[in-house]
Coordinates of C-alpha atoms in Angstrom, one line a residue:
Chain T
H20 CA -5.4 -2.2 -3.6
I21 CA -5.4 1.5 -4.8
T22 CA -2.3 3.5 -4.1
E23 CA -2.4 7.4 -4.3
D24 CA 1.0 7.8 -6.0
S25 CA 0.5 8.9 -9.6
P26 CA -0.5 12.5 -9.9
K27 CA 0.5 12.3 -13.6
L28 CA -2.5 10.2 -14.4
L29 CA -4.7 13.2 -14.5
Q30 CA -4.6 16.9 -15.4
H31 CA -6.6 20.1 -16.4
V32 CA -9.6 19.3 -14.3
K33 CA -12.1 22.2 -14.9
F34 CA -15.6 23.3 -15.5
H35 CA -16.8 24.6 -18.8
S36 CA -20.1 26.5 -18.6
S37 CA -22.2 27.9 -21.5
N38 CA -25.7 29.2 -21.0
F39 CA -25.6 27.5 -17.5
E40 CA -24.9 24.1 -19.0
N41 CA -22.0 23.0 -16.7
I42 CA -19.6 20.3 -18.1
L43 CA -16.7 19.0 -16.1
T44 CA -13.7 18.0 -18.4
W45 CA -10.3 16.7 -17.7
E46 CA -7.3 15.2 -19.6
S47 CA -5.3 12.2 -19.2
G48 CA -1.9 12.9 -17.7
P49 CA 1.5 11.8 -19.1
D50 CA 1.2 8.5 -17.2
G51 CA -2.4 7.9 -18.2
T52 CA -3.4 5.0 -20.4
P53 CA -6.6 4.3 -22.5
D54 CA -7.7 1.8 -19.8
T55 CA -7.5 4.4 -17.0
V56 CA -11.0 4.8 -15.4
Y57 CA -12.3 8.0 -13.9
S58 CA -14.8 8.6 -11.1
V59 CA -16.4 12.0 -10.5
E60 CA -17.6 13.5 -7.2
Y61 CA -19.0 17.0 -6.5
K62 CA -19.8 19.1 -3.4
T63 CA -21.4 22.4 -2.5
Y64 CA -18.9 24.9 -1.1
G65 CA -19.5 25.0 2.7
E66 CA -20.8 21.4 2.9
R67 CA -18.8 18.5 4.3
E68 CA -20.0 15.7 2.0
W69 CA -18.7 14.8 -1.4
L70 CA -21.3 13.2 -3.5
A71 CA -20.7 10.6 -6.3
K72 CA -22.1 11.6 -9.6
M73 CA -24.2 8.8 -10.9
G74 CA -23.3 8.0 -14.5
C75 CA -19.7 9.2 -14.1
Q76 CA -18.3 6.4 -12.1
R77 CA -15.4 4.3 -13.5
I78 CA -15.8 5.9 -16.9
T79 CA -13.2 6.1 -19.6
R80 CA -14.5 9.2 -21.3
K81 CA -13.1 12.6 -20.1
S82 CA -16.2 14.7 -19.5
C83 CA -19.2 14.6 -17.3
N84 CA -22.3 16.8 -17.3
L85 CA -22.9 18.3 -13.9
T86 CA -25.6 20.8 -14.9
M87 CA -28.3 19.5 -12.6
E88 CA -25.9 19.1 -9.7
T89 CA -24.5 22.6 -9.9
G90 CA -27.7 24.5 -10.8
N91 CA -28.3 26.6 -7.7
L92 CA -27.2 30.1 -8.6
T93 CA -26.6 31.2 -5.0
E94 CA -24.2 28.2 -4.4
L95 CA -20.7 27.6 -5.3
Y96 CA -19.3 24.1 -6.1
Y97 CA -16.3 21.9 -6.3
A98 CA -15.8 18.7 -8.3
R99 CA -13.0 16.2 -8.1
I100 CA -12.0 13.2 -10.1
T101 CA -10.2 10.1 -9.1
A102 CA -8.3 8.3 -11.9
I103 CA -7.3 4.7 -11.5
D104 CA -5.1 2.8 -13.9
P105 CA -5.1 -0.9 -14.6
G106 CA -2.0 -1.2 -12.3
G107 CA -4.1 0.1 -9.4
R108 CA -2.3 3.4 -9.2
S109 CA -4.6 6.4 -8.6
A110 CA -4.7 10.2 -8.6
T111 CA -7.3 12.6 -7.4
K112 CA -7.6 16.2 -8.6
M113 CA -10.1 19.0 -7.6
T114 CA -11.5 21.9 -9.6
D115 CA -11.3 25.5 -8.6
R116 CA -14.3 26.9 -6.8
F117 CA -17.0 27.1 -9.4
S118 CA -19.9 29.5 -9.7
S119 CA -22.1 29.2 -12.8
L120 CA -23.2 32.9 -12.5
Q121 CA -19.6 34.0 -12.7
H122 CA -18.2 31.4 -15.1
T123 CA -20.9 30.8 -17.7
T124 CA -20.4 32.2 -21.2
I125 CA -23.3 33.4 -23.3
K126 CA -24.1 31.5 -26.5
P127 CA -25.1 33.5 -29.6
P128 CA -28.9 34.4 -29.6
D129 CA -31.4 32.4 -31.6
V130 CA -32.7 34.9 -34.3
T131 CA -35.1 34.8 -37.2
C132 CA -34.2 37.4 -39.9
V133 CA -37.3 38.2 -42.0
P134 CA -36.7 40.1 -45.3
R135 CA -39.3 42.5 -46.6
V136 CA -39.2 44.8 -49.6
R137 CA -37.6 47.9 -47.9
S138 CA -36.9 46.5 -44.4
I139 CA -35.6 43.5 -42.5
Q140 CA -37.2 42.3 -39.3
M141 CA -35.2 40.5 -36.7
I142 CA -37.0 38.4 -34.1
I143 CA -34.9 37.2 -31.1
H144 CA -36.2 34.0 -29.5
P145 CA -36.0 33.4 -25.8
I146 CA -33.3 31.1 -24.8
P147 CA -34.4 28.6 -22.1
I148 CA -31.6 27.5 -19.8
P149 CA -31.4 24.4 -17.6
I150 CA -32.3 26.3 -14.4
H151 CA -35.7 26.3 -12.9
A152 CA -37.3 29.0 -10.7
G153 CA -39.0 28.2 -7.4
D154 CA -42.3 27.7 -9.1
G155 CA -40.7 25.2 -11.5
H156 CA -40.8 27.3 -14.6
Q157 CA -37.6 27.2 -16.8
L158 CA -35.7 30.5 -16.5
T159 CA -34.4 32.5 -19.4
L160 CA -31.2 34.6 -19.5
E161 CA -33.2 37.8 -19.2
E162 CA -34.7 36.6 -15.9
I163 CA -31.3 35.9 -14.5
F164 CA -29.4 38.9 -15.8
H165 CA -31.6 42.0 -15.2
D166 CA -29.3 44.3 -17.3
L167 CA -29.1 42.0 -20.3
F168 CA -29.7 43.7 -23.6
Y169 CA -29.3 43.0 -27.4
R170 CA -27.1 44.8 -29.8
L171 CA -28.0 44.5 -33.5
E172 CA -26.0 45.7 -36.6
L173 CA -27.0 45.6 -40.2
R174 CA -24.1 46.0 -42.6
V175 CA -25.3 48.0 -45.7
N176 CA -21.9 48.2 -47.4
H177 CA -18.2 48.4 -46.5
T178 CA -18.5 51.8 -44.9
Y179 CA -22.0 52.0 -43.7
Q180 CA -23.8 50.0 -40.9
M181 CA -27.1 50.6 -39.1
H182 CA -27.4 49.9 -35.4
L183 CA -30.3 49.0 -33.1
G184 CA -30.4 47.8 -29.5
G185 CA -32.4 47.3 -26.4
K186 CA -34.2 44.8 -24.2
Q187 CA -37.1 43.9 -26.4
R188 CA -37.0 40.9 -28.8
E189 CA -38.3 42.4 -32.0
Y190 CA -36.5 44.9 -34.2
E191 CA -36.8 46.2 -37.7
F192 CA -34.3 48.0 -39.9
F193 CA -36.2 50.3 -42.3
G194 CA -35.3 52.4 -45.4
L195 CA -33.5 49.6 -47.2
T196 CA -33.1 49.0 -51.0
P197 CA -35.3 46.2 -52.5
D198 CA -33.6 43.1 -53.9
T199 CA -30.3 43.8 -52.0
E200 CA -28.0 41.6 -49.8
Y201 CA -27.5 42.7 -46.2
L202 CA -25.5 41.2 -43.3
G203 CA -27.1 41.2 -39.9
T204 CA -25.2 40.5 -36.6
I205 CA -26.9 40.2 -33.3
M206 CA -25.2 39.9 -29.9
I207 CA -26.2 39.5 -26.2
L208 CA -24.5 41.7 -23.6
V209 CA -24.6 41.6 -19.8
P210 CA -22.7 44.7 -18.7
T211 CA -22.8 44.1 -14.9
W212 CA -21.1 40.7 -15.4
S213 CA -19.0 41.8 -18.3
K214 CA -20.4 39.0 -20.4
E215 CA -20.8 39.2 -24.2
S216 CA -22.0 36.5 -26.6
S217 CA -20.4 35.8 -29.9
P218 CA -22.6 37.2 -32.7
Y219 CA -25.4 35.4 -34.5
V220 CA -25.0 36.3 -38.2
C221 CA -27.6 36.2 -40.9
G222 CA -27.2 37.1 -44.5
V223 CA -30.5 38.4 -45.9
K224 CA -31.7 39.7 -49.3
T225 CA -34.6 42.2 -49.4
L226 CA -37.5 41.2 -51.6
S227 CA -38.0 42.6 -55.1
D228 CA -40.3 45.6 -55.4
R229 CA -43.2 44.3 -57.6
T230 CA -45.3 47.4 -57.4
W231 CA -45.9 49.2 -60.7
T232 CA -44.2 52.6 -60.8
Chain Z
E4 CA -25.4 53.3 -8.9
F5 CA -26.1 51.1 -5.9
R6 CA -29.5 51.4 -4.1
F7 CA -29.4 49.7 -0.7
G8 CA -32.9 50.7 0.3
S9 CA -32.7 54.4 0.9
C10 CA -28.9 54.4 0.8
R11 CA -27.7 55.6 -2.6
V12 CA -24.1 55.1 -3.7
E13 CA -23.0 56.7 -7.0
G14 CA -19.7 56.7 -8.8
V15 CA -18.7 53.0 -8.2
V16 CA -18.6 50.7 -11.2
L17 CA -19.4 47.1 -10.2
P18 CA -17.8 45.5 -13.2
E19 CA -14.5 47.1 -12.2
L20 CA -14.8 45.5 -8.8
W21 CA -15.4 42.2 -10.5
E22 CA -12.4 42.7 -12.7
A23 CA -10.2 43.5 -9.8
F24 CA -11.3 40.4 -7.8
Q25 CA -11.2 38.1 -10.8
A26 CA -7.5 39.0 -11.1
M27 CA -6.9 37.7 -7.6
K28 CA -9.5 35.0 -7.3
H29 CA -7.6 31.9 -8.4
T30 CA -4.5 32.8 -6.3
V31 CA -6.5 33.5 -3.2
Q32 CA -9.2 30.7 -3.4
A33 CA -6.5 28.2 -4.1
Q34 CA -5.1 28.9 -0.6
D35 CA -8.4 28.1 1.0
N36 CA -8.4 24.3 1.7
V37 CA -11.4 24.4 4.0
T38 CA -14.0 23.6 1.4
S39 CA -16.5 22.5 4.0
V40 CA -17.0 26.0 5.6
R41 CA -18.6 29.0 4.0
L42 CA -18.6 32.3 5.9
L43 CA -21.1 34.2 3.8
K44 CA -23.7 31.5 4.1
Q45 CA -27.2 31.6 2.6
E46 CA -28.6 32.6 6.1
V47 CA -26.4 35.8 6.0
L48 CA -27.4 37.0 2.6
Q49 CA -30.7 35.5 1.5
N50 CA -34.0 37.3 1.6
V51 CA -32.5 40.6 2.9
S52 CA -35.0 43.4 2.6
D53 CA -34.1 46.6 0.9
T54 CA -34.2 48.5 4.2
E55 CA -32.1 45.9 5.9
S56 CA -29.5 45.9 3.1
C57 CA -28.0 49.2 3.9
Y58 CA -27.2 48.2 7.5
L59 CA -25.9 44.8 6.4
I60 CA -23.6 46.1 3.6
H61 CA -22.3 48.8 5.9
A62 CA -21.3 46.2 8.6
L63 CA -19.8 43.8 6.1
L64 CA -17.7 46.4 4.3
K65 CA -16.5 47.9 7.6
F66 CA -15.4 44.4 8.7
Y67 CA -13.7 43.7 5.4
L68 CA -11.8 47.0 5.5
N69 CA -10.9 47.0 9.1
T70 CA -10.2 43.3 9.7
V71 CA -9.9 41.3 6.4
F72 CA -8.1 43.7 4.1
K73 CA -6.0 45.2 6.9
N74 CA -4.6 41.9 8.0
Y75 CA -4.4 40.2 4.7
H76 CA -2.3 42.9 3.2
K77 CA 1.0 41.0 3.8
K78 CA -0.2 38.0 1.8
I79 CA -1.4 40.4 -1.0
V80 CA 2.1 41.8 -1.3
E81 CA 3.5 38.3 -1.2
F82 CA 1.2 37.2 -4.1
K83 CA 2.0 40.4 -6.0
I84 CA -1.6 41.4 -6.5
L85 CA -1.4 44.8 -4.9
K86 CA -2.9 46.8 -7.7
S87 CA -6.1 44.8 -7.9
F88 CA -6.3 44.7 -4.2
S89 CA -6.1 48.5 -4.0
T90 CA -8.8 48.9 -6.6
L91 CA -11.1 46.6 -4.6
A92 CA -10.2 48.2 -1.2
N93 CA -10.6 51.8 -2.4
N94 CA -14.0 51.0 -4.0
F95 CA -15.2 49.3 -0.8
L96 CA -14.0 52.4 1.1
A97 CA -15.8 54.7 -1.3
I98 CA -19.1 52.7 -1.0
M99 CA -18.9 52.6 2.8
S100 CA -18.2 56.3 3.1
K101 CA -21.3 57.1 1.1
L102 CA -23.6 54.8 3.1
Q103 CA -25.7 56.6 5.7
P104 CA -27.9 53.9 7.4
S105 CA -30.8 55.7 9.1
Q106 CA -30.6 55.7 12.9
E107 CA -34.2 56.4 13.6
N108 CA -36.2 54.5 16.2
E109 CA -38.6 52.8 13.8
T110 CA -35.8 51.1 11.9
F111 CA -34.2 49.7 15.1
S112 CA -35.7 46.2 14.6
I113 CA -34.5 46.2 11.0
S114 CA -31.0 47.2 12.0
E115 CA -31.1 44.5 14.6
S116 CA -32.0 41.9 12.0
A117 CA -29.1 43.0 9.9
H118 CA -26.8 42.9 12.9
R119 CA -27.8 39.3 13.6
R120 CA -26.9 38.4 10.0
F121 CA -23.6 40.1 10.4
L122 CA -22.9 38.3 13.7
L123 CA -23.6 34.9 11.9
F124 CA -20.8 35.8 9.4
R125 CA -18.4 37.1 12.0
G126 CA -19.1 34.1 14.3
A127 CA -18.1 31.7 11.5
F128 CA -15.0 33.8 10.9
K129 CA -14.0 33.6 14.5
Q130 CA -14.3 29.8 14.6
L131 CA -11.4 29.5 12.2
D132 CA -7.7 30.0 12.8
I133 CA -7.0 33.6 11.9
E134 CA -4.9 32.9 8.8
A135 CA -7.5 30.5 7.4
A136 CA -10.3 32.9 8.2
L137 CA -8.6 35.8 6.5
T138 CA -7.9 33.7 3.4
K139 CA -11.5 32.4 3.3
A140 CA -13.1 35.8 3.8
F141 CA -11.0 37.3 1.1
G142 CA -11.8 34.4 -1.2
E143 CA -15.5 35.0 -0.6
V144 CA -15.6 38.5 -2.0
D145 CA -17.2 37.1 -5.1
I146 CA -20.1 35.9 -3.0
L147 CA -20.4 39.5 -1.6
L148 CA -20.2 41.0 -5.1
T149 CA -22.8 38.6 -6.4
W150 CA -25.2 39.7 -3.6
M151 CA -24.4 43.4 -4.1
E152 CA -25.2 43.1 -7.8
K153 CA -28.9 42.8 -6.9
F154 CA -28.8 46.4 -5.7
Y155 CA -26.8 47.7 -8.6
Q156 CA -28.0 49.6 -11.7
L157 CA -25.8 50.8 -14.5

């Protein structure tokens, strides 16, 4: 027999979203024990029915991947967790209303920094995200955020940096000194949604100049 | 700049509206216990043509200003979120005052389509008890802003 009388079994029920990968996490409350089991349900805002998340029923771990279940960008969602301890006491807690468009954070870009003799090329690779378009193709961040752009910086020395930026994926910093170390940082920005990734950093040394002078 | 079809609205910065709403969102949405009802459903906002969008946004903003914001003001004061509320309300007012939906005959059917969408929203609103409806409508401003973002260019 399960009694709903122990709200302290469970706390901090929330979504964490990064590049549209949506993970539900929670913590054991003060009354929680290692044998407490947790069951996850989710629903679309506006729908009546709560749905049990397969694979997250009566689990002891404190996270559950709901990426597939919360992948429609025009929908908002709730999740809730029921904790049951060995003594049959239980607690149920619900998340805030969740929208992956609003909540997701942007991971650093995936970049290849290519040193040359007097320049450094930076190639930004598309980042597939776990969301599919109507025609089934996997979307990229650029397809979702139409004002997404990249900001690149090359630190030449303590006082001098070079900057590039834009929507394209290939950039090249010219006019550099051969055989010299440089530090590149590349970020993703989405102004309309006030989103900004943490930087991808690459340390690069330009090639030696082997031409006979 | 917003471009709702031929309706242009300049001087409103969408990220500022987002910032204002985010400051109130948790407080307001936590008051909405009716998780099985959504006022701004997909049928209201999905597949809206550019031409239709000006009529629809005008009707929605007018409703939000004259009904939702006006009657929810007491709660806003109670929750001490007046500053963010004013930012949002003033920007909605600015947008609405710059919208001039065309009244020509050939756009009558389009405005009618927008009006049916608006009636869907208002109908759902009226089915709830007024306090619950005001709380829910205010809590759904993020759905409205997400839709408006499609018509926005920095």
